[in-house]
Tab-separated table of C-alpha atoms and ligand atoms in Angstrom:
chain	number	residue	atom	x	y	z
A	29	UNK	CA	-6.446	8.096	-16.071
A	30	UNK	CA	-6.948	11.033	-14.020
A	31	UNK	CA	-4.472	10.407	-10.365
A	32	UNK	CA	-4.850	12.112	-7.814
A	33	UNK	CA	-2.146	11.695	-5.054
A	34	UNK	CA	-2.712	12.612	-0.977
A	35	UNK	CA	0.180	13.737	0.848
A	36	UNK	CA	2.882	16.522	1.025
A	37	UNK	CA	6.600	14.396	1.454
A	38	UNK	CA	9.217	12.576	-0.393
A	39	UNK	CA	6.972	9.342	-0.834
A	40	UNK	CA	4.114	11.649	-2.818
A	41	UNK	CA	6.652	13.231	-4.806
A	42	UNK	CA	8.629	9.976	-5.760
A	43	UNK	CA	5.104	8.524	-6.772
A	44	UNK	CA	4.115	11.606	-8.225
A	45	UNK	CA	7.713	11.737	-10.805
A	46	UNK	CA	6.841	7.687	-11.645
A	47	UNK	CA	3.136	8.627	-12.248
A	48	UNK	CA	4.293	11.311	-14.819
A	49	UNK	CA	6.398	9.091	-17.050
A	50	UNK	CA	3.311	6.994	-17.811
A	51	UNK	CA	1.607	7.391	-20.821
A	52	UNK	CA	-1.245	6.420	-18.755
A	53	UNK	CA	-1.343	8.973	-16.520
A	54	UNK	CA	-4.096	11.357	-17.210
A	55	UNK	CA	-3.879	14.573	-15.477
A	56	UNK	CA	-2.155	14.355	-11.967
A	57	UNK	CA	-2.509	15.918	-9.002
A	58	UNK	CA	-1.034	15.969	-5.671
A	59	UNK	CA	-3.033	17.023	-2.476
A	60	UNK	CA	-1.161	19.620	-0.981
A	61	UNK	CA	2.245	18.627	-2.821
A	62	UNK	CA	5.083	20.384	-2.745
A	63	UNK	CA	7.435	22.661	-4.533
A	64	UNK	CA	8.716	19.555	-6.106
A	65	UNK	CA	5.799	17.719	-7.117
A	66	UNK	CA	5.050	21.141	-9.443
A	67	UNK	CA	7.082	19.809	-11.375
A	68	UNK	CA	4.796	16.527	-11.830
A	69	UNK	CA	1.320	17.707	-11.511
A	70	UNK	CA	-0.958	20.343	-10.128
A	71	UNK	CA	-0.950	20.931	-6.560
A	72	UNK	CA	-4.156	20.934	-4.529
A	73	UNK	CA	-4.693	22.886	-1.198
A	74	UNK	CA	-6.632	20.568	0.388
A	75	UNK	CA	-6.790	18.554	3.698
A	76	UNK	CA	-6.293	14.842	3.038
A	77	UNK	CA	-7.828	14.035	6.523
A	78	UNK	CA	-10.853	16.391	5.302
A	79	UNK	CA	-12.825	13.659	3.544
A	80	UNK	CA	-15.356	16.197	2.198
A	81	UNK	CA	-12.369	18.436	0.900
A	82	UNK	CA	-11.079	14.850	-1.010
A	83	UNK	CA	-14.907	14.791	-2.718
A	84	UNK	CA	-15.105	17.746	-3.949
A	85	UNK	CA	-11.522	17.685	-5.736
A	86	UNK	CA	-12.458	14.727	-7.297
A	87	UNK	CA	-15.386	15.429	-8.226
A	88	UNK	CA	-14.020	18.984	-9.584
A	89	UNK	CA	-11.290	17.168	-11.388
A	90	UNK	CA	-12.725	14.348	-12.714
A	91	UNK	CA	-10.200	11.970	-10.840
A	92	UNK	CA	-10.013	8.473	-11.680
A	93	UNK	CA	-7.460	6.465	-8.923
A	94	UNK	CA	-6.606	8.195	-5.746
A	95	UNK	CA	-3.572	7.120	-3.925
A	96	UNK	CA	-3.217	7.610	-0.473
A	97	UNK	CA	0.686	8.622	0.739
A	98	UNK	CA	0.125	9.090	4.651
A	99	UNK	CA	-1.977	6.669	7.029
A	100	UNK	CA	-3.850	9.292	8.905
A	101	UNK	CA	-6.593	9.252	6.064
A	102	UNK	CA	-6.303	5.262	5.968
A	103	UNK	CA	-6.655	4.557	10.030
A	104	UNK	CA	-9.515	7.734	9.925
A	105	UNK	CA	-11.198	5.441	7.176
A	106	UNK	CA	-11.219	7.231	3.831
A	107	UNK	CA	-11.213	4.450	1.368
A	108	UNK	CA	-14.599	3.250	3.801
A	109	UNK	CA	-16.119	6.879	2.765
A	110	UNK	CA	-15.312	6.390	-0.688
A	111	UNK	CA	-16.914	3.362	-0.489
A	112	UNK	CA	-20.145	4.179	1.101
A	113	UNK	CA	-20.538	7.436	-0.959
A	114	UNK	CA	-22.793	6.829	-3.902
A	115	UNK	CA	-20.869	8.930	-6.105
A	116	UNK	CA	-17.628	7.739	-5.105
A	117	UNK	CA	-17.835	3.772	-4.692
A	118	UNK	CA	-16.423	3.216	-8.376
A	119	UNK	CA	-13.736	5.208	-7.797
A	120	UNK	CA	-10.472	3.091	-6.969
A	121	UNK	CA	-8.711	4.245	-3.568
A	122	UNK	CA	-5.178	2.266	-3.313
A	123	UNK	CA	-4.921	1.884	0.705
A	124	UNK	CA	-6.397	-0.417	3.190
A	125	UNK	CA	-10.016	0.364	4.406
A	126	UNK	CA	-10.660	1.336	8.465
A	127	UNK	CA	-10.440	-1.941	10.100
A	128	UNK	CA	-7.282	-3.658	8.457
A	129	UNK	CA	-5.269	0.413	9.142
A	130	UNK	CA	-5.599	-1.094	12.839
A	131	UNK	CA	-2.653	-3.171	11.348
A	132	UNK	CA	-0.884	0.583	11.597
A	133	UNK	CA	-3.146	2.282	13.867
A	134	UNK	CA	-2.739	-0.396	16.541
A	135	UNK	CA	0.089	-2.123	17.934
A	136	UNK	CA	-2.078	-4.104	19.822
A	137	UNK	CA	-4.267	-5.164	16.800
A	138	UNK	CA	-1.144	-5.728	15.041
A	139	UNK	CA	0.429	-8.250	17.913
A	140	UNK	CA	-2.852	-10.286	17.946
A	141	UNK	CA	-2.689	-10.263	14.119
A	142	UNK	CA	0.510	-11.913	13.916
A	143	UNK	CA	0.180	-13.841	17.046
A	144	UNK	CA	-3.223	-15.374	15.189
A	145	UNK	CA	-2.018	-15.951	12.010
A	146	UNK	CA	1.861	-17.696	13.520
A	147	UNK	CA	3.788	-14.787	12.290
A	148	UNK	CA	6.888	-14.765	13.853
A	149	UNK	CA	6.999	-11.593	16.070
A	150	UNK	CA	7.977	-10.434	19.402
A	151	UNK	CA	6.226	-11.893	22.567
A	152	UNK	CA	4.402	-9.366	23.934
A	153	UNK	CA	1.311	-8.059	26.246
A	154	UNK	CA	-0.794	-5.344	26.196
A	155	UNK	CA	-1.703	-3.115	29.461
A	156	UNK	CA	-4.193	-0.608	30.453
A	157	UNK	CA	-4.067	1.938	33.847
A	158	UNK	CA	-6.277	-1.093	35.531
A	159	UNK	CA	-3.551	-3.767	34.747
A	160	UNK	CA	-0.718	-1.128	35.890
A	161	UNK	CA	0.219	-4.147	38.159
A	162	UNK	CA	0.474	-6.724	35.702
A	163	UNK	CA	2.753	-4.650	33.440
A	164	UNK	CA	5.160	-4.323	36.160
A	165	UNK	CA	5.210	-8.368	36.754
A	166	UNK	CA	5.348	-8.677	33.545
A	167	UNK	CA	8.316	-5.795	32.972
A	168	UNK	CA	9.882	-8.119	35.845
A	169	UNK	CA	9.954	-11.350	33.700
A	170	UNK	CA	11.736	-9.742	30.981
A	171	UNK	CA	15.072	-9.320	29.988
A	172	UNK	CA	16.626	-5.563	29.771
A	173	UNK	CA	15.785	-4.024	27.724
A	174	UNK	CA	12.605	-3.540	27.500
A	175	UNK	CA	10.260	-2.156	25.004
A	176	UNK	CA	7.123	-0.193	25.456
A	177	UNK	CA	5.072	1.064	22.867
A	178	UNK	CA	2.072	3.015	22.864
A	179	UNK	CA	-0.539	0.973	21.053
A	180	UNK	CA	-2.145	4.425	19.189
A	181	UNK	CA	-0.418	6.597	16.309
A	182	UNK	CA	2.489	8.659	17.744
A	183	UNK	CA	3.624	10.422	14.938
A	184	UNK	CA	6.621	7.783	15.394
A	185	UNK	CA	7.545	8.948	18.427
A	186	UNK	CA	5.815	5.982	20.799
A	187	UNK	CA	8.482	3.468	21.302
A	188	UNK	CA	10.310	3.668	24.418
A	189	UNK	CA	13.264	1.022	24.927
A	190	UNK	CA	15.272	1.326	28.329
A	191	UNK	CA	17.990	-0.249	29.659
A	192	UNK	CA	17.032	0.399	33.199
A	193	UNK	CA	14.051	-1.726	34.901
A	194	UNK	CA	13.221	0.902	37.629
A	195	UNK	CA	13.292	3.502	34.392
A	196	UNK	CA	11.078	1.627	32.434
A	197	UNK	CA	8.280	1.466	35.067
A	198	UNK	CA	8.401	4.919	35.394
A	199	UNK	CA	8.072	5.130	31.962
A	200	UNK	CA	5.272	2.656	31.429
A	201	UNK	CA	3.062	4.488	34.205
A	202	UNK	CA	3.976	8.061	32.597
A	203	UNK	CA	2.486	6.543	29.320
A	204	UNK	CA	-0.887	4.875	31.068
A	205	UNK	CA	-1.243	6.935	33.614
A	206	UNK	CA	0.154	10.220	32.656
A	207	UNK	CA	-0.640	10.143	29.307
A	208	UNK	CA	2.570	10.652	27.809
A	209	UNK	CA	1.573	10.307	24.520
A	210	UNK	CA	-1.980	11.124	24.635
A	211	UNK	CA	-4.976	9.048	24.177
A	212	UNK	CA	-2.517	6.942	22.029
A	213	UNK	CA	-1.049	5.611	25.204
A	214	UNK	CA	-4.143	5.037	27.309
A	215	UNK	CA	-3.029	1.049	25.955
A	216	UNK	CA	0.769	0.091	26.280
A	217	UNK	CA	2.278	-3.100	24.048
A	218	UNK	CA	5.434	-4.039	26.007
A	219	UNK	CA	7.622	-5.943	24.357
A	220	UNK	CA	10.234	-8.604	24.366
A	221	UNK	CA	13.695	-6.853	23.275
A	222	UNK	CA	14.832	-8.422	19.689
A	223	UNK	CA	18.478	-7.968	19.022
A	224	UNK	CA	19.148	-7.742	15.255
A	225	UNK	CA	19.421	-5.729	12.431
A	226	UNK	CA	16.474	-4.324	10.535
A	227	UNK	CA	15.188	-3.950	6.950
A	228	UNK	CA	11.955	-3.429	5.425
A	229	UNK	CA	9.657	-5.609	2.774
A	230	UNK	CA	7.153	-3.738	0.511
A	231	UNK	CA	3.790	-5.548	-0.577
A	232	UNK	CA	1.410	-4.686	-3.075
A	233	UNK	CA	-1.619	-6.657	-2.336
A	234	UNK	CA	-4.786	-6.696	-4.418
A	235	UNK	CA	-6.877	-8.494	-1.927
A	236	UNK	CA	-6.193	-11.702	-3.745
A	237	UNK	CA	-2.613	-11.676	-5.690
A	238	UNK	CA	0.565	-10.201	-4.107
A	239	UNK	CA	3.959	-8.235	-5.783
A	240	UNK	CA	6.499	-8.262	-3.628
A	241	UNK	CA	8.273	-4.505	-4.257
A	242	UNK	CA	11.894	-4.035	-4.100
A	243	UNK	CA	13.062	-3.916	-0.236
A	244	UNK	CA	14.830	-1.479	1.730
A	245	UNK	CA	16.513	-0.149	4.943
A	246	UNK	CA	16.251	3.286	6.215
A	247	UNK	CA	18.243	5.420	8.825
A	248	UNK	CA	15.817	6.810	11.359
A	249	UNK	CA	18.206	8.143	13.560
A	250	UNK	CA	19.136	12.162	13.428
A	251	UNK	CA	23.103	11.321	14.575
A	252	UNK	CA	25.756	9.538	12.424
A	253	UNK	CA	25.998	5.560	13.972
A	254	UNK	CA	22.549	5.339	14.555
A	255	UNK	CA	22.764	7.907	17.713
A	256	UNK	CA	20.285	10.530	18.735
A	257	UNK	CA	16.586	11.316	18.353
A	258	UNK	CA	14.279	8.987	15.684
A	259	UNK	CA	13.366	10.889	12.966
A	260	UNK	CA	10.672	9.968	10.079
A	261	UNK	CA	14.122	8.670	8.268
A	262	UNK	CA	17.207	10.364	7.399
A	263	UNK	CA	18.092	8.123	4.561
A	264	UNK	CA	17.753	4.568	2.705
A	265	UNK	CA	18.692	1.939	0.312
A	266	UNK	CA	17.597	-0.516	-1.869
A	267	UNK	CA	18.004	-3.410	-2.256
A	268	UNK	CA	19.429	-4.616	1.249
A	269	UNK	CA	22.982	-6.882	0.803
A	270	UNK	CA	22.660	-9.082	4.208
A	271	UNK	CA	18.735	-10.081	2.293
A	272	UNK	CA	19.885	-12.895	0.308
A	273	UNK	CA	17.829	-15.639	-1.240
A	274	UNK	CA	17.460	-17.614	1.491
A	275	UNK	CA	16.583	-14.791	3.807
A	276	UNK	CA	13.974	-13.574	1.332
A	277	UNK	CA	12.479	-17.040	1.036
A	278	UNK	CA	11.690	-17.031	4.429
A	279	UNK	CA	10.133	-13.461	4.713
A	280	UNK	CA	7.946	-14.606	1.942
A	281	UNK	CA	6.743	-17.835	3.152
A	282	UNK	CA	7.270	-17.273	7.036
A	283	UNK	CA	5.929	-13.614	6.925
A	284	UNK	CA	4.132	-12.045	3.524
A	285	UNK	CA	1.924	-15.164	2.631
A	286	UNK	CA	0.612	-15.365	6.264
A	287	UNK	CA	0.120	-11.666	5.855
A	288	UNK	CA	-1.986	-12.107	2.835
A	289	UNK	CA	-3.656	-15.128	3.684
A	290	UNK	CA	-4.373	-13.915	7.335
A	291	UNK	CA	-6.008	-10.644	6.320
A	292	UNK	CA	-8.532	-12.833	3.604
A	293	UNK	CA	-9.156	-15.101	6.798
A	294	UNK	CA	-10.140	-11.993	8.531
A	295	UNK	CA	-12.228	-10.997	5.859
A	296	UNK	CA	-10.517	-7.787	5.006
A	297	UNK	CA	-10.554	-7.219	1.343
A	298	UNK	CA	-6.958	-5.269	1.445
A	299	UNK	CA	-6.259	-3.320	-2.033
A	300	UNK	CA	-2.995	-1.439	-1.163
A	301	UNK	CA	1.229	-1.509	0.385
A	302	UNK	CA	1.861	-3.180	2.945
A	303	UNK	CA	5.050	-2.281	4.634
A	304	UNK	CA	6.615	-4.779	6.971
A	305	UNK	CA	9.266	-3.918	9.441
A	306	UNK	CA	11.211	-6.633	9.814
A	307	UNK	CA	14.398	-7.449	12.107
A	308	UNK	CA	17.206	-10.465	11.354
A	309	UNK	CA	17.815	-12.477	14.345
A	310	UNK	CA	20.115	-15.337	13.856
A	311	UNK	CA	19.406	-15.279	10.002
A	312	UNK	CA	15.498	-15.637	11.236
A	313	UNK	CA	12.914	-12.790	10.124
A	314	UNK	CA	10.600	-11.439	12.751
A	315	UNK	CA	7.881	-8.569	12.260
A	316	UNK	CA	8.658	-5.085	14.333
A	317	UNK	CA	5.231	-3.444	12.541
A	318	UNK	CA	3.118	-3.496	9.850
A	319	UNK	CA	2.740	0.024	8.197
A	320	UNK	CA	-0.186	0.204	5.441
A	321	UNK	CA	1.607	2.971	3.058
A	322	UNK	CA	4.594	3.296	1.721
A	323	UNK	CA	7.391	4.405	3.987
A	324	UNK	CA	9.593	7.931	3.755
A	325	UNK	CA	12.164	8.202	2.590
A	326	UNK	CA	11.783	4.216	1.174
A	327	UNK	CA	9.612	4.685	-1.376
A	328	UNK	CA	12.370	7.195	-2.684
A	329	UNK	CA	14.347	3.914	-3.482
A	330	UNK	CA	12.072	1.570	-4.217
A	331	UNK	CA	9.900	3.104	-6.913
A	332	UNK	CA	13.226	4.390	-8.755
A	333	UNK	CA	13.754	0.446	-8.970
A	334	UNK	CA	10.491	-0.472	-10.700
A	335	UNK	CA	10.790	-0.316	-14.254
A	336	UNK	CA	7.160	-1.144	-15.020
A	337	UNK	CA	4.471	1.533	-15.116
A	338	UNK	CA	3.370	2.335	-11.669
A	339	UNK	CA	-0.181	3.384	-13.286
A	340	UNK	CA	-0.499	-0.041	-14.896
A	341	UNK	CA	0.418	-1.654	-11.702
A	342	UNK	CA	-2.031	0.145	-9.176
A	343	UNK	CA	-4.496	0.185	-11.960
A	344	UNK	CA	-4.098	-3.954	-12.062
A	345	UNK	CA	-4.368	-3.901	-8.093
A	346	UNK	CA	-7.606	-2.058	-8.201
A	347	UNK	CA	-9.186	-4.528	-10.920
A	348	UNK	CA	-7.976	-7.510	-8.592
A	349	UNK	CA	-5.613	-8.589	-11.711
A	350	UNK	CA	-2.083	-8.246	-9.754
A	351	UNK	CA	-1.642	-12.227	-10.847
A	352	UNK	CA	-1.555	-11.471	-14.203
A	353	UNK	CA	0.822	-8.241	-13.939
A	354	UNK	CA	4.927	-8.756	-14.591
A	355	UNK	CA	6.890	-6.786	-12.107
A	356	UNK	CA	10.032	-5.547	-13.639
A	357	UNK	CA	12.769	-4.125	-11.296
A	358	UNK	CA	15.883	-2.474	-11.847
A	359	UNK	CA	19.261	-4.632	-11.253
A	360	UNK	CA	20.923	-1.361	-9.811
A	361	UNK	CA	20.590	-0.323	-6.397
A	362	UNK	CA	19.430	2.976	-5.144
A	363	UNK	CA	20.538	4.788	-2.595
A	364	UNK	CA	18.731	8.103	-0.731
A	365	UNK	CA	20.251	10.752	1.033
A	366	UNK	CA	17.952	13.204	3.100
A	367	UNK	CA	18.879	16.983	3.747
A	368	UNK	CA	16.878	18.213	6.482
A	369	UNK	CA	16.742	21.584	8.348
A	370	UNK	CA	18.755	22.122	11.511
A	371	UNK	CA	17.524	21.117	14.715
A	372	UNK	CA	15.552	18.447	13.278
A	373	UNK	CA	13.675	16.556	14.614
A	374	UNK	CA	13.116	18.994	17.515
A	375	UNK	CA	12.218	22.718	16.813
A	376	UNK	CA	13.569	23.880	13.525
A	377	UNK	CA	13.224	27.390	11.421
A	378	UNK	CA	11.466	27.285	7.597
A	379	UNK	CA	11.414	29.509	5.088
A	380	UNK	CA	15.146	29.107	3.713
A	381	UNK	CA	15.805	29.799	0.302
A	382	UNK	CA	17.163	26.524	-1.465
A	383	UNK	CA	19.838	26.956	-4.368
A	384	UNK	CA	21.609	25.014	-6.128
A	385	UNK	CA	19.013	22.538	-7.296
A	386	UNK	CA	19.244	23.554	-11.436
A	387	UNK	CA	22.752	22.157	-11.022
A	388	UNK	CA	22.115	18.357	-9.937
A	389	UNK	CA	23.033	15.718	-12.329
A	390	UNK	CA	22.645	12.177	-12.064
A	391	UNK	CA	20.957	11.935	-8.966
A	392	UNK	CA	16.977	12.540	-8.638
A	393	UNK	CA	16.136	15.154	-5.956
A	394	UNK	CA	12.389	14.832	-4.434
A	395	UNK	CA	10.994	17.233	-2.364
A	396	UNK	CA	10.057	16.689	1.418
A	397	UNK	CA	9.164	19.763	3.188
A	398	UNK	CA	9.614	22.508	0.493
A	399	UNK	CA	7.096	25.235	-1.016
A	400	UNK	CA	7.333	27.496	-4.163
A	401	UNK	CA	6.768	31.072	-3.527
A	402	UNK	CA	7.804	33.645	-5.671
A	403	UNK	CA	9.294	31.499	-8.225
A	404	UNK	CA	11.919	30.595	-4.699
A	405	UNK	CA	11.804	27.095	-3.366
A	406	UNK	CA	12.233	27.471	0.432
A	407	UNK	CA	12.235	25.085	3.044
A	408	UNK	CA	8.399	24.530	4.578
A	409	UNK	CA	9.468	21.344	7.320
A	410	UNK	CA	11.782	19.331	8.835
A	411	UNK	CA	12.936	16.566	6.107
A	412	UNK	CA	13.246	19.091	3.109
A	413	UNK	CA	14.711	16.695	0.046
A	414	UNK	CA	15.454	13.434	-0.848
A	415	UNK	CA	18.622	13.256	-2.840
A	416	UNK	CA	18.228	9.852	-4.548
A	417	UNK	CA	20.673	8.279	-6.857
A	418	UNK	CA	21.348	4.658	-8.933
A	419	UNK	CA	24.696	2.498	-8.764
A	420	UNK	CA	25.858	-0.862	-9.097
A	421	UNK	CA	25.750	-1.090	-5.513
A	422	UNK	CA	24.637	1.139	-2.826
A	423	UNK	CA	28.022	2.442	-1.904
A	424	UNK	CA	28.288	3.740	-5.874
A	425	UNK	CA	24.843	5.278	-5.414
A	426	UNK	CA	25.761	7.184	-2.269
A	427	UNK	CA	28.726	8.407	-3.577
A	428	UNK	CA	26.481	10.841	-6.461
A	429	UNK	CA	23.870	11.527	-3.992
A	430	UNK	CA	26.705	13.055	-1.632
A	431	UNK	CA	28.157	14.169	-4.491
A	432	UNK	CA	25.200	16.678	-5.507
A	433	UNK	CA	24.340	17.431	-1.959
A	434	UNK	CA	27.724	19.043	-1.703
A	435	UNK	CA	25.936	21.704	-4.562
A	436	UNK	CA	22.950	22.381	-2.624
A	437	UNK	CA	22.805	25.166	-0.100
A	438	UNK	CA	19.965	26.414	2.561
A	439	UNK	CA	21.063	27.920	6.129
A	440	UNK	CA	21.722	25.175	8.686
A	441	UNK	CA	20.894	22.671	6.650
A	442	UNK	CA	22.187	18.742	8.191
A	443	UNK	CA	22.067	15.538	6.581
A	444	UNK	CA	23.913	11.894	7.730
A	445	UNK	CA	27.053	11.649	6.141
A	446	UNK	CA	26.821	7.493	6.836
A	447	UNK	CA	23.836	5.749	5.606
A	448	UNK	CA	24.501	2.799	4.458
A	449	UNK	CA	27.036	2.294	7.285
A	450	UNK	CA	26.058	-0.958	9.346
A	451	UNK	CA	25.852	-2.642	5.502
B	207	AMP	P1	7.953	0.494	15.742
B	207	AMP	O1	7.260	1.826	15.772
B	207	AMP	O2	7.142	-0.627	16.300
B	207	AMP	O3	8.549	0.191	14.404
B	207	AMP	O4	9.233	0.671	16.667
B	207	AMP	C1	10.174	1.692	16.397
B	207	AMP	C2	11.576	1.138	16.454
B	207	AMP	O5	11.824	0.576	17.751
B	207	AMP	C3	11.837	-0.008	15.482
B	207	AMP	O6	12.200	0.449	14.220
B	207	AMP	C4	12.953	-0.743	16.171
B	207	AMP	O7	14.199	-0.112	15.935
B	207	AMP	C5	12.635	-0.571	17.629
B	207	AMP	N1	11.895	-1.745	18.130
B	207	AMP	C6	10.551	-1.880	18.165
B	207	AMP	N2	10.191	-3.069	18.690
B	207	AMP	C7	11.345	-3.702	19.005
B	207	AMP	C8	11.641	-4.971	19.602
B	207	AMP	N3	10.691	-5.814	19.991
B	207	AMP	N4	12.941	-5.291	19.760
B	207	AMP	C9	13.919	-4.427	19.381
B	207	AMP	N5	13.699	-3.230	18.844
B	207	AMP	C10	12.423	-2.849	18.651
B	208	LIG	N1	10.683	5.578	7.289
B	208	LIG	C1	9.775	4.990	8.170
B	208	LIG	C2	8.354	5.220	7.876
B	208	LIG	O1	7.979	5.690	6.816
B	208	LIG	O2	7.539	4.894	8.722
């Protein structure tokens, strides 16, 4: 089968190294890519957001199962345009269509999801500039501190949580009213605070039938102890020690099956991940967000834990046959380390020269923001590689990744030095 993969980061790479050891992988290619994913398949210079770009590549290439990495092309509806296109309806696209993205795209959508469907979640409400009032009485009958999100895609960036009350008003106009983050904020979620520690569940969902994928926790904060700017994620492990049986048990019956069996309720036919961010309160699961992708830098541990073929498995989610699929994981854990370039996640130089790569052993290094150009890998972005390595627990698995890291070199290059440190 002929794959091609959209997306330019650690997640497409890591997808696009456990595409290439199937013997069912037909030609592969990886729309843009990166230096690393060379290595996999044949990079494509296209725009994944650029639907008619995505046609004519497969068309030209004869493609057979595209994948989608990022959720801009999800929430901007590209498995709908595949579908509605004559000559691409038969062609599998793994990823939620338009409305069901909202899941991502929304916060709003999200909250009402979960509120409809008894998921346990945060109590929330949702604002606009003409209920600027109501968001303040409501700010009022909270509890410091409070959370304000804009409802839109931020890139990340549009959750605000203050301590102060005065602050967060401020803050909550500057988002409706001044547009702080764009047309993404002209609706504000504010949220009840949770207090607990986070981790993430993976879902592979057929429409029908559900895998659950190997979970994980990432690091999404640029300083060591969790301090600083969020970044897209600075590191991760799988699987997560505090999620034990019991803890799982719940997530699956509290959480994933109302996930699944909400979105059939709604009529959303949902072939793709799910990604549910998750937070322990009292050894209780709640839901932070729905993603509908795989996360970066998670996927960089949880696919190196699936021993099964990753073409069988998206190929069985496509043909609505994930019930009769056996999911076979890897006993070790993994652990990720990412190297990113300095001043990340605000302004940052590219076009360093990376060395050291050829002399990596035992850990996996995918590629983030890196590009080949004359036979040179240099640094193209802010996360730059994924140093990703297997142990009997996570600690073991760290140790190798930091380990190699100490062998690769690029000017000002940063990384966290204590993942895995709240474990
Ligand atoms: P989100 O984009 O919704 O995942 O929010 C980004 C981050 O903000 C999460 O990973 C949490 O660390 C934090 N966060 C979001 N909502 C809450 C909440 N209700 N209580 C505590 N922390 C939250
Ligand atoms: N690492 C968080 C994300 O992919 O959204």
């Amino acid at each position: 089968m002929n794959i091609l993969i959209l997306g330019s980061g650690g997640r497409e790479c890591t997808l696009a190294w456990k595409f290439a050891q199937s013997e069912n992988c037909g030609n592969l290619f990886i729309a843009p890519g990166n230096a690393g994913t060379l290595d996999y398949g044949r990079n494509l210079q296209l725009n994944p957001n650029n639907f008619e770009e995505v046609k004519t590549a497969v068309k030209d290439y004869d493609i057979q199962m595209v994948v989608v990495g990022p959720e801009d092309p999800l929430v901007l509806g590209i498995h709908d345009f595949f579908i509605e296109d004559p000559d691409l309806k038969e062609i599998p696209v793994i990823g939620p269509r338009k409305m069901a993205a909202q899941l991502e795209g929304s916060k709003e959508f999200a909250k009402e999801f979960m509120y409809r469907h008894q998921i346990p979640t945060a109590k929330y409400q949702s604002f606009t500039t003409a209920s600027l009032q109501d968001g303040y009485v409501f700010l009022e009958s909270l509890n410091p501190p409070y959370v304000l999100k804009a409802d839109g895609l931020a890139a990340g960036k549009g959750v605000l949580i203050l301590n102060d009350l005065a602050e967060a008003k401020i803050e909550f106009r500057e988002m409706l009213v001044g547009q702080k983050f764009g047309a993404a904020s002209a609706k504000v979620v504010i949220e009840e605070f949770l207090d607990g520690i986070e981790m993430s569940s993976f879902v592979l969902t057929d429409g029908k039938n559900y895998v659950i994928l190997p979970n994980a926790k990432d690091y999404k904060r640029i300083g060591e102890g969790d301090k600083g700017l969020n970044t897209g994620g600075m590191g991760a492990v799988s699987p997560v020690p505090f999620a034990d049986k019991e803890f799982l048990t719940k997530v699956e019956e509290r959480i994933i099956i109302p996930t699944i069996e909400g979105l059939k309720k709604d009529g959303y036919s949902y072939v793709g991940f799910i990604f549910i961010g998750l937070i322990r309160v009292n050894n209780e699961p709640y839901v932070i967000e729905y993603n509908v992708r795989m996360g970066d830098p998670e996927t960089e541990v949880v696919i190196p834990r699936i021993k099964s073929d990753l073409v069988g498995l998206l190929d069985a989610t496509a043909k609505q046959q994930l019930d009769s699929f056996e999911l076979e994981i890897d006993e070790r854990s993994a652990a990720t380390v990412m190297m990113v370039s300095g001043g990340y996640p605000e302004a940052y130089e590219k076009d360093k020269e990376i060395s050291g790569l050829e002399a990596i052993e035992d850990s996996i290094v995918f590629h983030a923001g890196t590009k080949l150009v004359d036979n040179k890998v240099l640094t193209s972005g802010g996360r730059v590689l994924a140093v990703t390595s297997y142990g009997k627990d996570f600690n073991h698995a760290l140790k190798t990744s930091y380990g190699n890291i100490e062998k690769i070199k690029f000017d000002k290059m940063n990384f966290r030095k204590d993942i895995g440190f709240d474990l």
